[in-house]
Structure formats: structure tokens, C-alpha cells
Coordinates of C-alpha atoms in Angstrom, one line a residue:
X13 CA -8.5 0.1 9.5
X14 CA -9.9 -2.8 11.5
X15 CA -7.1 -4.7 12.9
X16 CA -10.1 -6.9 14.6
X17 CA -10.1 -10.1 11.8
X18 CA -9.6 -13.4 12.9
X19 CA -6.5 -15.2 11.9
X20 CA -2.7 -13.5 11.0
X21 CA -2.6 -10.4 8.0
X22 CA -0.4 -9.8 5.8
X23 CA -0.2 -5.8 4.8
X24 CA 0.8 -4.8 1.4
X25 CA 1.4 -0.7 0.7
X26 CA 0.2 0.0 -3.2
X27 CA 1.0 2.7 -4.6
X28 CA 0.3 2.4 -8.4
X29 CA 4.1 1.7 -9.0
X30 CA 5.0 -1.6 -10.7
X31 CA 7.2 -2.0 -7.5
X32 CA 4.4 -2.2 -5.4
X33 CA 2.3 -4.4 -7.8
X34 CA 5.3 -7.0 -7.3
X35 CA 4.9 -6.6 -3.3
X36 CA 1.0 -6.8 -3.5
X37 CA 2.0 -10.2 -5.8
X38 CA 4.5 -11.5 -3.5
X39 CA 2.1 -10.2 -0.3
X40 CA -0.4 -12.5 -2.1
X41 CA 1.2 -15.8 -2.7
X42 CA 2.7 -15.7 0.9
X43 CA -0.2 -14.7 2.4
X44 CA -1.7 -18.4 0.7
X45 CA 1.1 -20.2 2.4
X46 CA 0.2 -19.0 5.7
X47 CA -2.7 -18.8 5.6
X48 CA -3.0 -15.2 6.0
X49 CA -5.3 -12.4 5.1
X50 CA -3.9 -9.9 2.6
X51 CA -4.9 -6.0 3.7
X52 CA -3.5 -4.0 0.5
X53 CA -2.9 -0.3 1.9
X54 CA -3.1 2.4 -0.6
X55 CA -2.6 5.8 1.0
X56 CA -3.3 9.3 -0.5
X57 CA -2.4 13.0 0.9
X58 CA -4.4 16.4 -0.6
X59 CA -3.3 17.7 -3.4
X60 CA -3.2 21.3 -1.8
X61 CA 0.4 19.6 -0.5
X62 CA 1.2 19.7 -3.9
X63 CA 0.6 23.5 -4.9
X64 CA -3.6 23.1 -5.6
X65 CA -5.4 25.2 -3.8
X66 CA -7.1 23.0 -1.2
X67 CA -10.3 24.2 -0.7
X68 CA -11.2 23.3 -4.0
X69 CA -10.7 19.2 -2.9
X70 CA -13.6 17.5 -2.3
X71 CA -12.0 15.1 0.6
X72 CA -14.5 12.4 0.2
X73 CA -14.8 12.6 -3.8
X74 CA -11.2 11.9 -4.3
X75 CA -11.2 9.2 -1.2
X76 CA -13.4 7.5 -3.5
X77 CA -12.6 8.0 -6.3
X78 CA -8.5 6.7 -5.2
X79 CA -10.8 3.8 -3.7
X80 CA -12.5 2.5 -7.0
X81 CA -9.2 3.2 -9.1
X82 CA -7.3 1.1 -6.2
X83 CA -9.9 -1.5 -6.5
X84 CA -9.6 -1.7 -10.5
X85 CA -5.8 -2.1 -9.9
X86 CA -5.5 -4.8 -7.7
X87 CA -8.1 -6.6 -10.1
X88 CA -6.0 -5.8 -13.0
X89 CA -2.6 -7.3 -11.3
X90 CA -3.9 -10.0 -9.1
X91 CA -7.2 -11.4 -11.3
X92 CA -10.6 -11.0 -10.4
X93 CA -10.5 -13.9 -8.2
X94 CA -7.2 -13.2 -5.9
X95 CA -8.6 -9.4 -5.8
X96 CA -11.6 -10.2 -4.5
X97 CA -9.8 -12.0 -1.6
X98 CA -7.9 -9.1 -0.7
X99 CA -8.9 -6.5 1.4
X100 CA -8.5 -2.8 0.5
X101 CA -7.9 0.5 2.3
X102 CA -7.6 3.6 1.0
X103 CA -6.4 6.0 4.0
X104 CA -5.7 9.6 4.1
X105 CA -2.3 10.5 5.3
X106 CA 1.4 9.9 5.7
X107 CA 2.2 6.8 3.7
X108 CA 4.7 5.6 6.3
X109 CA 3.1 6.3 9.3
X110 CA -0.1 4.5 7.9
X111 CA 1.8 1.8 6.9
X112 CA 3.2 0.9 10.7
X113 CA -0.1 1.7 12.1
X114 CA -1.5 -0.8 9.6
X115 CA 1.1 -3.1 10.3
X116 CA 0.8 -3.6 13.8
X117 CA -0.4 -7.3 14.7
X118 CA 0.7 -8.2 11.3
X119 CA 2.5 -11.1 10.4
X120 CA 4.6 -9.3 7.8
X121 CA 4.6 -5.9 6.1
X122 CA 5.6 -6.0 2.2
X123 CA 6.2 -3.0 0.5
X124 CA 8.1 -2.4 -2.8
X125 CA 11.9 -1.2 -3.1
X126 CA 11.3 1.4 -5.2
X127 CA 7.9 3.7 -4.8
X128 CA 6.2 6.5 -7.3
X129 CA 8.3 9.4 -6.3
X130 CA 12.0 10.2 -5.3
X131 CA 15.1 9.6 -7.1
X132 CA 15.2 6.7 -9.4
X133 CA 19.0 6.2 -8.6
X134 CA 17.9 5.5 -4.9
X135 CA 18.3 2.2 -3.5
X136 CA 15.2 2.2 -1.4
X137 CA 12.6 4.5 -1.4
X138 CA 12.0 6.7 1.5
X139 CA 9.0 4.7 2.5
X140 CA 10.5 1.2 2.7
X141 CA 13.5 2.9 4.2
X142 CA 11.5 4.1 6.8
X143 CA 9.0 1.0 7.3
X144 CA 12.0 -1.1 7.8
X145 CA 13.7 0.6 10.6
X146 CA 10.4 1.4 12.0
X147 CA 8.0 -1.8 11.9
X148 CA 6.9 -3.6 14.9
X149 CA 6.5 -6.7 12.5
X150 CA 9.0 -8.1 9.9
X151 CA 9.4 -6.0 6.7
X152 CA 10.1 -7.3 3.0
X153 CA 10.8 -5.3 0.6
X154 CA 10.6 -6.8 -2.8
X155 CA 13.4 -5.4 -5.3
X156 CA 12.1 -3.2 -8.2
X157 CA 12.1 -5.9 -11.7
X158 CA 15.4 -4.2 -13.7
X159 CA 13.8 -2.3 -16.8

């Protein structure tokens, strides 16, 4: 991730949940008041983690294929127009540790409450658990909407 633009970042984690559309939204409407740019962070991990057999993964097919269905999301839940202002990276790995790397130099880190995976009793996902003890920047984490 280049770190390298001009001006103060705001970094949004996506994961497909709705919790993390909400923090891509709020990342967004912040990021206008600041005058910030918005870097959405989606992160993936192989699927061997997972029980698939992992040389059967095509490591750049599904980097771009996460890439094109990330891109389609954000222009589904921010417009066409805000979408196109918002820079998007797909990145292999841990989604917390990407996140603070990402979030290094950045004005703010937004994340959602509540993530894809865990315990839907939880409070706070593992991930913006983590983020928010761990973040060199301030973190929001933006409630998941009640149901």
C-alpha cells in the first residue's frame, strides 16, 4: 500500500459485512470534512487456512477476483461517484495486522463493531478489538445497525 499521497487518509477495513459498509459510509463522509483521502482496505487469507487444499489456489486469480468484487461493493454502497473517489486495496494476509500497517500516518482508522466471522453475541469483533488497542492513529469503530 502506498502510504506516499499527499494530504491526511482516512483507512476504512471492508469486509463484505454490513458493519463494515456503515464504517466505509462513515470513513466517507468524515473523510469530506477533512478533507481526507479514503483508502478502503479489504484483506483476504487462502482458503487452504480453511480446509481447501492449497495448491489448488490460484494466488493471483482470487487477488483479483476479491479486487473486482470489492470494487463492485463499494460502488454498490457508496454510488458510483463517492466509489470512484475512494481508493481500494485488496491485500493478502492477517486482517488486523494489515489494518495497523495500513493505518500508520493515517488520520483515523474506521472499522465496523461487528465483522463477518465470530460470535454474533460478541461486543466487538476480534479485529476492532485488536485495531483499537493496537493503532498508532485513533480508531472508530462504528456500532453494528440493531437487526
Amino acid at each position: 500500500m502506498d502510504k506516499d499521497v499527499s494530504g491526511p487518509r482516512v483507512v476504512a477495513g471492508v469486509d463484505g459485512s454490513p458493519s463494515s459498509y456503515d464504517a466505509l459510509r462513515w470513513a466517507v463522509r468524515y473523510a469530506g470534512l477533512v478533507g481526507a483521502t479514503v483508502e478502503a482496505i479489504a484483506v483476504w487469507e487462502l482458503p487452504g487456512l480453511y480446509g481447501w487444499s492449497a495448491p489448488a489456489v490460484d494466488m493471483d486469480v482470487d487477488e483479483e477476483e476479491t479486487r473486482q468484487r470489492v470494487r463492485k461493493e463499494l460502488t454498490e454502497v457508496l454510488g458510483a461517484d463517492a466509489a470512484g473517489s475512494v481508493r481500494c486495496h485488496v491485500v493478502h494476509g492477517n486482517a488486523a495486522d494489515v489494518l495497523l500497517r495500513a493505518a500508520e500516518g493515517a488520520e483515523v482508522l474506521v472499522v465496523g463493531g461487528r465483522g463477518r466471522g465470530g460470535f454474533a453475541a460478541a461486543l466487538l469483533g476480534s479485529v476492532s478489538q485488536h485495531v483499537s488497542q493496537h493503532a498508532s492513529c485513533p480508531v472508530v469503530i462504528v456500532p453494528a445497525r440493531k437487526q
